[in-house]
Amino acid sequence: SLKTKSNDLLQVEIRAYTAEQIIEKTIDAIPSNYAQGYYYLDGFYRQAHQENHKYVRLIECFATVKEDISNRNSTTQKEQFHISEIRRSNVYERNGDKHGDHLVDLFLEDPVNYAYASFLNKQAYRQYDFTFENNGFEDVIKIYFQNKVWTLPENKSGYILINRADYAVVEMEIVSTANPQDISYNKS
């Protein structure tokens, strides 16, 4: 027969990682989670180009991108791309500005490299505040970030989704906001 017996356990302390500690673990996992050599991406690109608060052009294309990750600290372009199909609308703008297709600009802002230069590196992440969105025991952690001192010409905020199992970045949104108090900021 079975007899009842109570077992008293010693005090147990359960600690969770802070949002900052999770970002640090994510930074440490970048070399194992992302390609270190060459990789190829095939994709569809669509841009509704806006000028003076009006949509003035639509660009769509299929492109293949070859990227060489030799140094994530470098901001030089490491992508080669081939456009197999492209179509553009007429340009409906009257202000005399001339621009290209902005496709190269898109490839210059490789998402992992861009975030690495912003906050996903050990030299810069302490300049940001990180907060959780409580999502229980889901597989993905959502963390909001914002640079601590909003005195820079361009301030950055947004969110990052991190896979709980391997600390890989699943999704990220970075919003750059011009500081209205800084008259030196002249980007459009």
Short mmCIF file of N, CA and C in Angstrom, two decimals:
data_model
loop_
_atom_site.label_atom_id
_atom_site.label_comp_id
_atom_site.label_asym_id
_atom_site.label_seq_id
_atom_site.Cartn_x
_atom_site.Cartn_y
_atom_site.Cartn_z
N SER A 1 0.85 -1.19 0.00
CA SER A 1 0.00 0.00 0.00
C SER A 1 0.88 1.23 0.00
N LEU A 2 0.34 2.34 -0.50
CA LEU A 2 1.08 3.60 -0.55
C LEU A 2 0.76 4.42 0.68
N LYS A 3 1.78 5.03 1.26
CA LYS A 3 1.59 5.86 2.45
C LYS A 3 1.94 7.30 2.12
N THR A 4 1.21 8.22 2.70
CA THR A 4 1.43 9.65 2.49
C THR A 4 2.68 10.10 3.23
N LYS A 5 3.50 10.89 2.54
CA LYS A 5 4.69 11.45 3.18
C LYS A 5 4.93 12.84 2.60
N SER A 6 5.17 13.82 3.42
CA SER A 6 5.44 15.17 2.93
C SER A 6 6.94 15.40 2.90
N ASN A 7 7.40 16.01 1.82
CA ASN A 7 8.82 16.34 1.67
C ASN A 7 8.97 17.86 1.69
N ASP A 8 9.70 18.36 2.64
CA ASP A 8 9.96 19.80 2.71
C ASP A 8 11.21 20.11 1.89
N LEU A 9 11.06 21.01 0.95
CA LEU A 9 12.20 21.41 0.12
C LEU A 9 12.83 22.66 0.70
N LEU A 10 14.10 22.83 0.42
CA LEU A 10 14.77 24.07 0.81
C LEU A 10 14.22 25.22 -0.03
N GLN A 11 14.50 26.42 0.40
CA GLN A 11 14.01 27.59 -0.33
C GLN A 11 14.60 27.60 -1.74
N VAL A 12 13.74 27.83 -2.73
CA VAL A 12 14.17 27.85 -4.12
C VAL A 12 14.01 29.26 -4.65
N GLU A 13 15.05 29.78 -5.26
CA GLU A 13 14.99 31.11 -5.86
C GLU A 13 14.98 30.97 -7.37
N ILE A 14 13.96 31.49 -8.01
CA ILE A 14 13.83 31.42 -9.47
C ILE A 14 14.17 32.79 -10.03
N ARG A 15 15.17 32.81 -10.90
CA ARG A 15 15.58 34.08 -11.50
C ARG A 15 15.32 34.06 -12.98
N ALA A 16 14.80 35.13 -13.49
CA ALA A 16 14.62 35.28 -14.93
C ALA A 16 15.68 36.25 -15.45
N TYR A 17 15.98 36.13 -16.73
CA TYR A 17 16.91 37.09 -17.32
C TYR A 17 16.22 38.43 -17.49
N THR A 18 16.98 39.50 -17.32
CA THR A 18 16.44 40.82 -17.63
C THR A 18 16.46 41.00 -19.15
N ALA A 19 15.74 42.00 -19.63
CA ALA A 19 15.72 42.28 -21.06
C ALA A 19 17.14 42.57 -21.56
N GLU A 20 17.92 43.29 -20.77
CA GLU A 20 19.30 43.62 -21.16
C GLU A 20 20.16 42.35 -21.24
N GLN A 21 19.97 41.40 -20.31
CA GLN A 21 20.74 40.16 -20.35
C GLN A 21 20.37 39.33 -21.59
N ILE A 22 19.11 39.35 -21.98
CA ILE A 22 18.70 38.62 -23.18
C ILE A 22 19.33 39.24 -24.42
N ILE A 23 19.38 40.57 -24.48
CA ILE A 23 20.05 41.25 -25.60
C ILE A 23 21.52 40.86 -25.63
N GLU A 24 22.15 40.79 -24.46
CA GLU A 24 23.57 40.40 -24.41
C GLU A 24 23.75 38.97 -24.92
N LYS A 25 22.87 38.06 -24.54
CA LYS A 25 22.95 36.67 -25.03
C LYS A 25 22.70 36.62 -26.54
N THR A 26 21.82 37.46 -27.04
CA THR A 26 21.55 37.54 -28.48
C THR A 26 22.79 38.01 -29.24
N ILE A 27 23.48 39.00 -28.68
CA ILE A 27 24.72 39.49 -29.30
C ILE A 27 25.76 38.38 -29.34
N ASP A 28 25.88 37.64 -28.23
CA ASP A 28 26.86 36.54 -28.18
C ASP A 28 26.53 35.44 -29.19
N ALA A 29 25.24 35.28 -29.51
CA ALA A 29 24.81 34.19 -30.40
C ALA A 29 24.85 34.58 -31.88
N ILE A 30 25.15 35.83 -32.21
CA ILE A 30 25.16 36.26 -33.62
C ILE A 30 26.10 35.41 -34.47
N PRO A 31 27.34 35.14 -34.05
CA PRO A 31 28.22 34.33 -34.91
C PRO A 31 27.69 32.93 -35.20
N SER A 32 26.99 32.32 -34.24
CA SER A 32 26.48 30.97 -34.49
C SER A 32 25.13 30.97 -35.20
N ASN A 33 24.37 32.04 -35.09
CA ASN A 33 23.03 32.08 -35.68
C ASN A 33 22.99 32.64 -37.10
N TYR A 34 24.03 33.36 -37.52
CA TYR A 34 23.99 34.00 -38.84
C TYR A 34 25.24 33.67 -39.63
N ALA A 35 25.09 33.69 -40.92
CA ALA A 35 26.16 33.28 -41.81
C ALA A 35 27.41 34.13 -41.60
N GLN A 36 28.56 33.47 -41.68
CA GLN A 36 29.83 34.17 -41.55
C GLN A 36 30.55 34.33 -42.89
N GLY A 37 30.12 33.59 -43.90
CA GLY A 37 30.77 33.66 -45.20
C GLY A 37 29.83 34.26 -46.22
N TYR A 38 29.60 33.54 -47.32
CA TYR A 38 28.70 33.99 -48.36
C TYR A 38 27.33 33.36 -48.16
N TYR A 39 26.30 34.10 -48.53
CA TYR A 39 24.99 33.47 -48.64
C TYR A 39 24.19 34.18 -49.72
N TYR A 40 23.22 33.46 -50.25
CA TYR A 40 22.39 33.97 -51.35
C TYR A 40 20.95 34.10 -50.87
N LEU A 41 20.30 35.15 -51.31
CA LEU A 41 18.89 35.36 -51.01
C LEU A 41 18.15 35.70 -52.30
N ASP A 42 17.03 35.06 -52.52
CA ASP A 42 16.14 35.42 -53.62
C ASP A 42 14.93 36.12 -53.00
N GLY A 43 14.49 37.21 -53.62
CA GLY A 43 13.37 37.91 -53.02
C GLY A 43 12.63 38.81 -53.98
N PHE A 44 11.46 39.18 -53.56
CA PHE A 44 10.62 40.14 -54.30
C PHE A 44 10.66 41.46 -53.55
N TYR A 45 10.91 42.53 -54.28
CA TYR A 45 11.04 43.86 -53.69
C TYR A 45 9.95 44.76 -54.25
N ARG A 46 9.27 45.49 -53.38
CA ARG A 46 8.27 46.47 -53.84
C ARG A 46 8.47 47.75 -53.04
N GLN A 47 8.50 48.87 -53.74
CA GLN A 47 8.63 50.15 -53.06
C GLN A 47 7.63 51.14 -53.63
N ALA A 48 6.80 51.67 -52.75
CA ALA A 48 5.94 52.79 -53.11
C ALA A 48 6.67 54.03 -52.61
N HIS A 49 7.32 54.73 -53.53
CA HIS A 49 8.18 55.84 -53.14
C HIS A 49 7.36 57.08 -52.84
N GLN A 50 7.64 57.68 -51.67
CA GLN A 50 6.88 58.85 -51.23
C GLN A 50 7.78 60.08 -51.24
N GLU A 51 7.27 61.17 -51.76
CA GLU A 51 8.01 62.43 -51.84
C GLU A 51 7.04 63.55 -51.47
N ASN A 52 7.43 64.39 -50.52
CA ASN A 52 6.58 65.50 -50.07
C ASN A 52 5.18 65.02 -49.69
N HIS A 53 5.15 63.91 -48.95
CA HIS A 53 3.89 63.34 -48.43
C HIS A 53 2.95 62.87 -49.53
N LYS A 54 3.48 62.59 -50.72
CA LYS A 54 2.67 62.05 -51.83
C LYS A 54 3.42 60.86 -52.42
N TYR A 55 2.66 59.85 -52.82
CA TYR A 55 3.27 58.70 -53.50
C TYR A 55 3.51 59.08 -54.95
N VAL A 56 4.77 58.96 -55.38
CA VAL A 56 5.14 59.45 -56.71
C VAL A 56 5.64 58.35 -57.65
N ARG A 57 5.94 57.16 -57.12
CA ARG A 57 6.47 56.13 -57.99
C ARG A 57 6.33 54.76 -57.34
N LEU A 58 6.09 53.73 -58.16
CA LEU A 58 6.04 52.35 -57.69
C LEU A 58 7.11 51.57 -58.42
N ILE A 59 7.91 50.80 -57.65
CA ILE A 59 8.98 49.98 -58.21
C ILE A 59 8.82 48.57 -57.67
N GLU A 60 8.89 47.57 -58.57
CA GLU A 60 8.81 46.17 -58.17
C GLU A 60 9.88 45.38 -58.92
N CYS A 61 10.48 44.39 -58.24
CA CYS A 61 11.45 43.57 -58.95
C CYS A 61 11.68 42.26 -58.22
N PHE A 62 12.21 41.28 -58.98
CA PHE A 62 12.74 40.05 -58.40
C PHE A 62 14.25 40.17 -58.44
N ALA A 63 14.90 39.92 -57.31
CA ALA A 63 16.34 40.09 -57.23
C ALA A 63 16.98 38.93 -56.50
N THR A 64 18.24 38.63 -56.87
CA THR A 64 19.06 37.66 -56.15
C THR A 64 20.23 38.43 -55.56
N VAL A 65 20.44 38.24 -54.26
CA VAL A 65 21.49 38.97 -53.56
C VAL A 65 22.53 37.99 -53.05
N LYS A 66 23.79 38.28 -53.31
CA LYS A 66 24.90 37.51 -52.74
C LYS A 66 25.58 38.42 -51.74
N GLU A 67 25.66 37.97 -50.51
CA GLU A 67 26.26 38.82 -49.48
C GLU A 67 27.49 38.14 -48.90
N ASP A 68 28.52 38.93 -48.67
CA ASP A 68 29.75 38.46 -48.05
C ASP A 68 29.85 39.07 -46.67
N ILE A 69 29.65 38.23 -45.65
CA ILE A 69 29.79 38.73 -44.28
C ILE A 69 31.22 38.48 -43.84
N SER A 70 32.09 39.43 -44.11
CA SER A 70 33.48 39.27 -43.69
C SER A 70 33.76 40.09 -42.44
N ASN A 71 33.03 41.19 -42.28
CA ASN A 71 33.24 42.05 -41.12
C ASN A 71 31.96 42.82 -40.87
N ARG A 72 31.23 42.45 -39.83
CA ARG A 72 29.96 43.13 -39.56
C ARG A 72 30.15 44.55 -39.06
N ASN A 73 31.35 44.88 -38.59
CA ASN A 73 31.59 46.24 -38.13
C ASN A 73 31.70 47.23 -39.28
N SER A 74 32.02 46.74 -40.47
CA SER A 74 32.20 47.62 -41.62
C SER A 74 30.84 48.00 -42.20
N THR A 75 30.71 49.25 -42.61
CA THR A 75 29.46 49.69 -43.22
C THR A 75 29.56 49.73 -44.75
N THR A 76 30.69 49.27 -45.29
CA THR A 76 30.82 49.26 -46.75
C THR A 76 29.91 48.20 -47.34
N GLN A 77 29.47 48.44 -48.56
CA GLN A 77 28.55 47.51 -49.20
C GLN A 77 29.26 46.22 -49.54
N LYS A 78 28.69 45.10 -49.10
CA LYS A 78 29.28 43.79 -49.36
C LYS A 78 28.36 42.94 -50.21
N GLU A 79 27.29 43.53 -50.72
CA GLU A 79 26.31 42.75 -51.49
C GLU A 79 26.55 42.90 -52.99
N GLN A 80 26.31 41.82 -53.69
CA GLN A 80 26.22 41.85 -55.15
C GLN A 80 24.81 41.39 -55.48
N PHE A 81 24.17 42.06 -56.41
CA PHE A 81 22.80 41.63 -56.69
C PHE A 81 22.52 41.61 -58.18
N HIS A 82 21.64 40.72 -58.54
CA HIS A 82 21.22 40.54 -59.92
C HIS A 82 19.71 40.68 -59.97
N ILE A 83 19.22 41.59 -60.82
CA ILE A 83 17.78 41.80 -60.97
C ILE A 83 17.32 41.02 -62.19
N SER A 84 16.45 40.04 -61.97
CA SER A 84 15.98 39.23 -63.09
C SER A 84 14.77 39.87 -63.77
N GLU A 85 13.89 40.51 -63.02
CA GLU A 85 12.72 41.19 -63.58
C GLU A 85 12.50 42.48 -62.80
N ILE A 86 12.14 43.55 -63.50
CA ILE A 86 11.85 44.81 -62.81
C ILE A 86 10.79 45.58 -63.60
N ARG A 87 9.94 46.29 -62.87
CA ARG A 87 9.00 47.20 -63.53
C ARG A 87 8.84 48.43 -62.66
N ARG A 88 8.68 49.56 -63.33
CA ARG A 88 8.56 50.85 -62.65
C ARG A 88 7.38 51.63 -63.24
N SER A 89 6.75 52.37 -62.38
CA SER A 89 5.71 53.27 -62.89
C SER A 89 6.38 54.54 -63.39
N ASN A 90 5.61 55.40 -64.01
CA ASN A 90 6.11 56.73 -64.35
C ASN A 90 6.40 57.49 -63.06
N VAL A 91 7.24 58.50 -63.15
CA VAL A 91 7.56 59.31 -61.99
C VAL A 91 6.62 60.50 -61.97
N TYR A 92 5.82 60.57 -60.92
CA TYR A 92 4.84 61.64 -60.80
C TYR A 92 5.28 62.63 -59.73
N GLU A 93 6.40 63.28 -59.98
CA GLU A 93 6.85 64.28 -59.04
C GLU A 93 7.21 65.55 -59.78
N ARG A 94 7.00 66.66 -59.14
CA ARG A 94 7.16 67.95 -59.81
C ARG A 94 8.17 68.85 -59.12
N ASN A 95 8.90 68.35 -58.15
CA ASN A 95 9.79 69.24 -57.40
C ASN A 95 11.21 69.27 -57.96
N GLY A 96 11.47 68.56 -59.04
CA GLY A 96 12.78 68.63 -59.70
C GLY A 96 13.84 67.74 -59.10
N ASP A 97 13.54 67.03 -58.01
CA ASP A 97 14.54 66.13 -57.43
C ASP A 97 14.77 64.95 -58.36
N LYS A 98 16.00 64.47 -58.37
CA LYS A 98 16.33 63.29 -59.16
C LYS A 98 16.83 62.22 -58.22
N HIS A 99 16.24 61.03 -58.29
CA HIS A 99 16.77 59.93 -57.51
C HIS A 99 16.78 58.66 -58.34
N GLY A 100 17.53 57.70 -57.82
CA GLY A 100 17.54 56.39 -58.46
C GLY A 100 16.37 55.56 -57.97
N ASP A 101 16.54 54.26 -58.06
CA ASP A 101 15.44 53.37 -57.67
C ASP A 101 15.40 53.09 -56.18
N HIS A 102 16.41 53.50 -55.44
CA HIS A 102 16.51 53.24 -54.00
C HIS A 102 16.66 51.76 -53.69
N LEU A 103 16.87 50.95 -54.71
CA LEU A 103 17.06 49.52 -54.48
C LEU A 103 18.42 49.26 -53.83
N VAL A 104 19.43 49.95 -54.30
CA VAL A 104 20.76 49.79 -53.71
C VAL A 104 20.74 50.25 -52.26
N ASP A 105 20.00 51.33 -51.97
CA ASP A 105 19.90 51.81 -50.60
C ASP A 105 19.33 50.73 -49.69
N LEU A 106 18.36 49.99 -50.20
CA LEU A 106 17.76 48.91 -49.41
C LEU A 106 18.80 47.84 -49.09
N PHE A 107 19.60 47.45 -50.09
CA PHE A 107 20.58 46.41 -49.85
C PHE A 107 21.72 46.89 -48.96
N LEU A 108 22.00 48.17 -48.98
CA LEU A 108 23.02 48.71 -48.09
C LEU A 108 22.62 48.53 -46.63
N GLU A 109 21.32 48.57 -46.35
CA GLU A 109 20.86 48.46 -44.98
C GLU A 109 20.53 47.01 -44.67
N ASP A 110 21.53 46.14 -44.76
CA ASP A 110 21.36 44.75 -44.36
C ASP A 110 20.84 44.73 -42.93
N PRO A 111 19.74 44.04 -42.64
CA PRO A 111 19.12 44.20 -41.32
C PRO A 111 20.00 43.81 -40.15
N VAL A 112 20.75 42.70 -40.25
CA VAL A 112 21.59 42.31 -39.13
C VAL A 112 22.74 43.30 -38.98
N ASN A 113 23.35 43.70 -40.10
CA ASN A 113 24.46 44.64 -40.05
C ASN A 113 24.00 46.00 -39.52
N TYR A 114 22.81 46.44 -39.94
CA TYR A 114 22.29 47.74 -39.52
C TYR A 114 22.04 47.74 -38.01
N ALA A 115 21.42 46.67 -37.52
CA ALA A 115 21.15 46.59 -36.09
C ALA A 115 22.44 46.41 -35.31
N TYR A 116 23.40 45.71 -35.90
CA TYR A 116 24.70 45.53 -35.24
C TYR A 116 25.36 46.89 -35.03
N ALA A 117 25.23 47.76 -36.03
CA ALA A 117 25.82 49.10 -35.91
C ALA A 117 25.03 49.96 -34.92
N SER A 118 23.76 49.63 -34.70
CA SER A 118 22.93 50.44 -33.81
C SER A 118 23.03 49.98 -32.36
N PHE A 119 22.51 48.79 -32.07
CA PHE A 119 22.46 48.39 -30.67
C PHE A 119 22.83 46.93 -30.42
N LEU A 120 22.97 46.11 -31.47
CA LEU A 120 23.29 44.70 -31.25
C LEU A 120 24.79 44.47 -31.19
N ASN A 121 25.48 45.27 -30.40
CA ASN A 121 26.90 45.03 -30.17
C ASN A 121 27.25 45.46 -28.76
N LYS A 122 28.32 44.89 -28.23
CA LYS A 122 28.65 45.08 -26.81
C LYS A 122 29.12 46.50 -26.49
N GLN A 123 29.49 47.27 -27.51
CA GLN A 123 29.92 48.64 -27.25
C GLN A 123 28.73 49.60 -27.13
N ALA A 124 27.58 49.26 -27.72
CA ALA A 124 26.48 50.23 -27.81
C ALA A 124 25.22 49.85 -27.06
N TYR A 125 25.02 48.58 -26.74
CA TYR A 125 23.70 48.20 -26.23
C TYR A 125 23.39 48.82 -24.86
N ARG A 126 24.40 49.20 -24.10
CA ARG A 126 24.14 49.84 -22.81
C ARG A 126 23.64 51.28 -22.95
N GLN A 127 23.69 51.81 -24.15
CA GLN A 127 23.16 53.15 -24.39
C GLN A 127 21.66 53.13 -24.67
N TYR A 128 21.04 51.95 -24.57
CA TYR A 128 19.62 51.78 -24.86
C TYR A 128 18.89 51.26 -23.63
N ASP A 129 17.61 51.63 -23.52
CA ASP A 129 16.73 51.05 -22.52
C ASP A 129 15.94 49.93 -23.19
N PHE A 130 15.84 48.79 -22.50
CA PHE A 130 15.11 47.63 -23.02
C PHE A 130 13.99 47.27 -22.06
N THR A 131 12.81 47.00 -22.59
CA THR A 131 11.68 46.59 -21.77
C THR A 131 10.99 45.40 -22.43
N PHE A 132 10.47 44.51 -21.58
CA PHE A 132 9.76 43.33 -22.05
C PHE A 132 8.32 43.66 -22.42
N GLU A 133 7.80 42.87 -23.34
CA GLU A 133 6.36 42.75 -23.44
C GLU A 133 6.06 41.37 -22.87
N ASN A 134 5.27 41.32 -21.80
CA ASN A 134 5.02 40.05 -21.13
C ASN A 134 4.21 39.14 -22.03
N ASN A 135 4.81 38.07 -22.48
CA ASN A 135 4.10 37.13 -23.34
C ASN A 135 4.14 35.71 -22.78
N GLY A 136 4.27 35.60 -21.45
CA GLY A 136 4.18 34.29 -20.83
C GLY A 136 5.32 33.37 -21.22
N PHE A 137 4.98 32.14 -21.58
CA PHE A 137 5.98 31.13 -21.90
C PHE A 137 6.01 30.83 -23.38
N GLU A 138 5.82 31.82 -24.20
CA GLU A 138 5.86 31.61 -25.64
C GLU A 138 7.29 31.37 -26.09
N ASP A 139 7.44 30.91 -27.33
CA ASP A 139 8.76 30.60 -27.86
C ASP A 139 9.55 31.84 -28.26
N VAL A 140 8.87 32.98 -28.38
CA VAL A 140 9.52 34.20 -28.84
C VAL A 140 9.38 35.28 -27.78
N ILE A 141 10.48 35.99 -27.55
CA ILE A 141 10.51 37.08 -26.57
C ILE A 141 10.45 38.40 -27.34
N LYS A 142 9.58 39.30 -26.92
CA LYS A 142 9.48 40.62 -27.56
C LYS A 142 10.06 41.66 -26.61
N ILE A 143 11.05 42.40 -27.10
CA ILE A 143 11.71 43.43 -26.30
C ILE A 143 11.65 44.75 -27.06
N TYR A 144 11.20 45.79 -26.38
CA TYR A 144 11.20 47.14 -26.95
C TYR A 144 12.49 47.84 -26.54
N PHE A 145 12.99 48.71 -27.41
CA PHE A 145 14.22 49.43 -27.09
C PHE A 145 14.10 50.89 -27.51
N GLN A 146 14.91 51.71 -26.86
CA GLN A 146 14.96 53.14 -27.16
C GLN A 146 16.27 53.66 -26.60
N ASN A 147 16.97 54.50 -27.40
CA ASN A 147 18.22 55.02 -26.86
C ASN A 147 17.92 55.92 -25.66
N LYS A 148 18.82 55.86 -24.66
CA LYS A 148 18.54 56.48 -23.36
C LYS A 148 18.44 58.00 -23.43
N VAL A 149 19.37 58.63 -24.09
CA VAL A 149 19.37 60.10 -24.13
C VAL A 149 18.86 60.55 -25.49
N TRP A 150 17.70 61.18 -25.52
CA TRP A 150 17.12 61.62 -26.79
C TRP A 150 17.65 63.01 -27.16
N THR A 151 18.98 63.10 -27.23
CA THR A 151 19.60 64.37 -27.62
C THR A 151 20.39 64.23 -28.90
N LEU A 152 20.44 63.03 -29.47
CA LEU A 152 21.17 62.80 -30.70
C LEU A 152 20.42 63.42 -31.88
N PRO A 153 21.11 63.69 -32.99
CA PRO A 153 20.41 64.21 -34.17
C PRO A 153 19.34 63.24 -34.67
N GLU A 154 19.61 61.94 -34.51
CA GLU A 154 18.68 60.92 -34.96
C GLU A 154 18.54 59.90 -33.84
N ASN A 155 17.35 59.72 -33.31
CA ASN A 155 17.12 58.80 -32.21
C ASN A 155 16.51 57.51 -32.74
N LYS A 156 16.83 56.41 -32.08
CA LYS A 156 16.36 55.10 -32.55
C LYS A 156 15.53 54.43 -31.47
N SER A 157 14.44 53.81 -31.91
CA SER A 157 13.58 53.03 -31.02
C SER A 157 12.99 51.90 -31.86
N GLY A 158 12.24 51.01 -31.21
CA GLY A 158 11.60 49.93 -31.95
C GLY A 158 11.44 48.70 -31.08
N TYR A 159 11.36 47.54 -31.73
CA TYR A 159 11.24 46.29 -30.99
C TYR A 159 12.05 45.21 -31.70
N ILE A 160 12.32 44.14 -30.96
CA ILE A 160 13.04 43.00 -31.50
C ILE A 160 12.39 41.73 -30.95
N LEU A 161 12.16 40.76 -31.83
CA LEU A 161 11.64 39.45 -31.42
C LEU A 161 12.81 38.48 -31.42
N ILE A 162 12.98 37.77 -30.30
CA ILE A 162 14.12 36.86 -30.13
C ILE A 162 13.59 35.47 -29.83
N ASN A 163 14.13 34.48 -30.54
CA ASN A 163 13.75 33.10 -30.31
C ASN A 163 14.32 32.65 -28.95
N ARG A 164 13.45 32.14 -28.10
CA ARG A 164 13.86 31.77 -26.74
C ARG A 164 14.89 30.63 -26.73
N ALA A 165 14.81 29.71 -27.69
CA ALA A 165 15.67 28.52 -27.66
C ALA A 165 17.13 28.83 -27.98
N ASP A 166 17.38 29.68 -29.01
CA ASP A 166 18.76 29.89 -29.45
C ASP A 166 19.16 31.36 -29.52
N TYR A 167 18.31 32.25 -29.03
CA TYR A 167 18.58 33.69 -29.02
C TYR A 167 18.84 34.25 -30.42
N ALA A 168 18.15 33.72 -31.39
CA ALA A 168 18.24 34.24 -32.76
C ALA A 168 17.21 35.34 -32.94
N VAL A 169 17.55 36.37 -33.71
CA VAL A 169 16.63 37.45 -34.01
C VAL A 169 15.62 36.96 -35.04
N VAL A 170 14.35 37.02 -34.69
CA VAL A 170 13.29 36.55 -35.59
C VAL A 170 12.72 37.71 -36.39
N GLU A 171 12.54 38.84 -35.75
CA GLU A 171 11.95 40.01 -36.41
C GLU A 171 12.44 41.24 -35.66
N MET A 172 12.51 42.36 -36.40
CA MET A 172 13.00 43.58 -35.78
C MET A 172 12.42 44.78 -36.51
N GLU A 173 12.10 45.82 -35.76
CA GLU A 173 11.69 47.08 -36.37
C GLU A 173 12.48 48.20 -35.70
N ILE A 174 13.17 48.97 -36.51
CA ILE A 174 13.94 50.10 -35.99
C ILE A 174 13.34 51.37 -36.58
N VAL A 175 12.97 52.30 -35.71
CA VAL A 175 12.40 53.57 -36.16
C VAL A 175 13.40 54.68 -35.84
N SER A 176 13.82 55.41 -36.86
CA SER A 176 14.72 56.55 -36.67
C SER A 176 13.88 57.82 -36.67
N THR A 177 14.03 58.60 -35.62
CA THR A 177 13.24 59.82 -35.47
C THR A 177 14.17 61.01 -35.42
N ALA A 178 13.92 61.99 -36.25
CA ALA A 178 14.74 63.21 -36.22
C ALA A 178 14.44 63.98 -34.94
N ASN A 179 15.49 64.50 -34.33
CA ASN A 179 15.33 65.31 -33.13
C ASN A 179 14.99 66.73 -33.55
N PRO A 180 13.78 67.22 -33.24
CA PRO A 180 13.42 68.57 -33.69
C PRO A 180 14.25 69.67 -33.05
N GLN A 181 14.93 69.36 -31.93
CA GLN A 181 15.77 70.36 -31.27
C GLN A 181 17.15 70.48 -31.89
N ASP A 182 17.51 69.55 -32.75
CA ASP A 182 18.86 69.52 -33.34
C ASP A 182 18.79 70.09 -34.75
N ILE A 183 19.28 71.28 -34.95
CA ILE A 183 19.18 71.93 -36.27
C ILE A 183 20.23 71.41 -37.26
N SER A 184 21.21 70.63 -36.73
CA SER A 184 22.24 70.09 -37.63
C SER A 184 21.71 68.91 -38.44
N TYR A 185 20.58 68.33 -38.03
CA TYR A 185 20.06 67.16 -38.71
C TYR A 185 19.33 67.59 -39.98
N ASN A 186 19.84 67.20 -41.14
CA ASN A 186 19.26 67.68 -42.40
C ASN A 186 18.84 66.56 -43.32
N LYS A 187 18.74 65.32 -42.80
CA LYS A 187 18.30 64.22 -43.66
C LYS A 187 16.79 64.31 -43.87
N SER A 188 16.37 63.86 -45.03
CA SER A 188 14.93 63.87 -45.29
C SER A 188 14.31 62.64 -44.68
#
